[in-house]
Coordinates of C-alpha atoms in Angstrom, one line a residue:
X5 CA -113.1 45.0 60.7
X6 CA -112.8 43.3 57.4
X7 CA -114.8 40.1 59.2
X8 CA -117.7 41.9 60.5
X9 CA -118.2 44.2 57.1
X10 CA -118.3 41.0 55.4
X11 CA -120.6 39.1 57.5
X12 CA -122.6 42.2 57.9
X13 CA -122.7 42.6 54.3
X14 CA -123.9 38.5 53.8
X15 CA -126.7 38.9 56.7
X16 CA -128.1 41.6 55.3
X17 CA -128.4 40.5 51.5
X18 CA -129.9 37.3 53.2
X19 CA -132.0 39.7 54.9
X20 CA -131.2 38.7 58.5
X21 CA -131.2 41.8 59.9
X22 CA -130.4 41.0 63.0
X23 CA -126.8 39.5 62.5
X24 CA -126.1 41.9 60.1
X25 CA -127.4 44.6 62.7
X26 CA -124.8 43.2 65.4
X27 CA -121.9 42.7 62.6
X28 CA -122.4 46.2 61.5
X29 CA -122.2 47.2 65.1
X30 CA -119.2 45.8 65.6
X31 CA -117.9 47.1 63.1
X32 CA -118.8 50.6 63.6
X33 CA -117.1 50.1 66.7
X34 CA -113.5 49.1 65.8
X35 CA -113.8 51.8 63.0
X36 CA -113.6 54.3 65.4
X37 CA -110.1 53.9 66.3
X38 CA -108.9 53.2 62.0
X39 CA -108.3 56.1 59.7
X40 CA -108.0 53.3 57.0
X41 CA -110.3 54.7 53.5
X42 CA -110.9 51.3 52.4
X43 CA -112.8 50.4 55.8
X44 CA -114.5 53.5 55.9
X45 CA -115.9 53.5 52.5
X46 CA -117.1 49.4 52.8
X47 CA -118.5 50.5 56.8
X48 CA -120.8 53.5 55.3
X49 CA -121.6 51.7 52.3
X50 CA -122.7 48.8 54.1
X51 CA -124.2 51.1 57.1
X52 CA -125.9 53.0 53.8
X53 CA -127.2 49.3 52.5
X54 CA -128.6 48.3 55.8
X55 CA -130.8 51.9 56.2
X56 CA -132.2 50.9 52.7
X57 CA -133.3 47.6 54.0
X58 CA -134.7 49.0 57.2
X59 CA -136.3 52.0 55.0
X60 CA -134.5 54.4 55.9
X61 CA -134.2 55.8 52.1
X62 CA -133.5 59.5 53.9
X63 CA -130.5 58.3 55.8
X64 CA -129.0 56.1 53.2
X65 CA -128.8 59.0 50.5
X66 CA -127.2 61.0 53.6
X67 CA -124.6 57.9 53.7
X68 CA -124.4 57.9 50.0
X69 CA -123.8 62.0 50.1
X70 CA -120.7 61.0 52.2
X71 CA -119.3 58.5 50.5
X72 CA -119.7 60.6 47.3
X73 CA -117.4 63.5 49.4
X74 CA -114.9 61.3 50.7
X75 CA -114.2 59.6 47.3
X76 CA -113.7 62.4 45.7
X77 CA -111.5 63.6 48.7
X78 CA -109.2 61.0 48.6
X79 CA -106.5 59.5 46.3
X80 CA -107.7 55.9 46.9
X81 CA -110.6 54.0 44.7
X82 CA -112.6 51.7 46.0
X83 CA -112.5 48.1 44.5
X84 CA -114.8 47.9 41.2
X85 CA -115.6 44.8 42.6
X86 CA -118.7 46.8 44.7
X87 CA -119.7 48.7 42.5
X88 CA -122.9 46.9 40.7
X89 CA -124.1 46.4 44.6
X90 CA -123.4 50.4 45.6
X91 CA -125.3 51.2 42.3
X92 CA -128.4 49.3 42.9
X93 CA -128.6 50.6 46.4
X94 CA -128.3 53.9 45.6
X95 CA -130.8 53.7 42.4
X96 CA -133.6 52.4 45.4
X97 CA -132.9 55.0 47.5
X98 CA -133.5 57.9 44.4
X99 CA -136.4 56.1 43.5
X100 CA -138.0 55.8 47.0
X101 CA -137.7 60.0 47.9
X102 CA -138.5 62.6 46.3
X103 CA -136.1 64.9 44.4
X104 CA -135.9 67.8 46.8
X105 CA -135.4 65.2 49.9
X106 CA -132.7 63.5 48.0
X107 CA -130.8 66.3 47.2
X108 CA -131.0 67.7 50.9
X109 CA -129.8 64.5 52.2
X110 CA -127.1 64.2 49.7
X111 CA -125.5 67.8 50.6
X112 CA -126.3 66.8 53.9
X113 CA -124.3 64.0 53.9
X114 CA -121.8 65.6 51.7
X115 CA -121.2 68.0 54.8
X116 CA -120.9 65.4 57.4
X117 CA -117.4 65.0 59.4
X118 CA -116.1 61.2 60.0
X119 CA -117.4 61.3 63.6
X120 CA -120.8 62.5 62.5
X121 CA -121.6 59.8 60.1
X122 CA -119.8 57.7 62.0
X123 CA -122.7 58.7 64.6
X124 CA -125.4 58.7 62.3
X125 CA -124.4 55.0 61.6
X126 CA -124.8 53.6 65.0
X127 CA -128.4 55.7 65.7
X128 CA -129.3 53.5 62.0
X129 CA -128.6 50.2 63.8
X130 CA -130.4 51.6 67.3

């Protein structure tokens, strides 16, 4: 998983969107079967970055809703390393909908089980 999140992650700051597309795929894929945080928080995030790039602003702020939910959920942190990146993301997506629409993705994302984002991930790359 940790190969395809990465190479997902490279394609789509080089803006190939089609390799990152099939990385993330992939990767959505094996997640499925992992209860691992650390590949579920770099999966969404990375599922959250590629909506932004496809505009998609609506469904990212639902990703970044999640993500906000499970981190506070669980006992783990992820790496500071990634956090300059998740900030700029998420900064573009508040800036590119309106207040109200942010907020209702946000709690709607907040709300989401593993196997619905999960699901809402691989409609992103469809």
């Amino acid at each position: 998983v940790t190969f395809y999140l990465g190479l997902a992650n490279i394609e789509q700051m080089r803006n190939h969107s089609i390799n990152a597309k099939q990385y993330l795929f992939d990767a959505l894929n094996i997640l499925k079967t992992l209860k691992d945080y650390y590949f579920w928080f770099r999966a969404i995030a990375i599922s959250a970055y590629f909506a932004v790039g496809q505009q998609q602003k609506f469904q990212a702020a639902i990703f970044f809703g999640w993500l906000n939910r499970w981190s506070a959920l669980s006992t783990q942190v992820p790496p500071p390393v990634y956090q300059a990146e998740f900030d700029r993301y998420l900064a573009q997506v508040h800036e590119g909908l309106s207040e109200s629409e942010f907020n209702a993705a946000w709690a709607e994302g907040q709300s989401m089980s593993q196997e619905q984002i999960l699901a809402l991930a691989m409609d992103v790359l469809q």
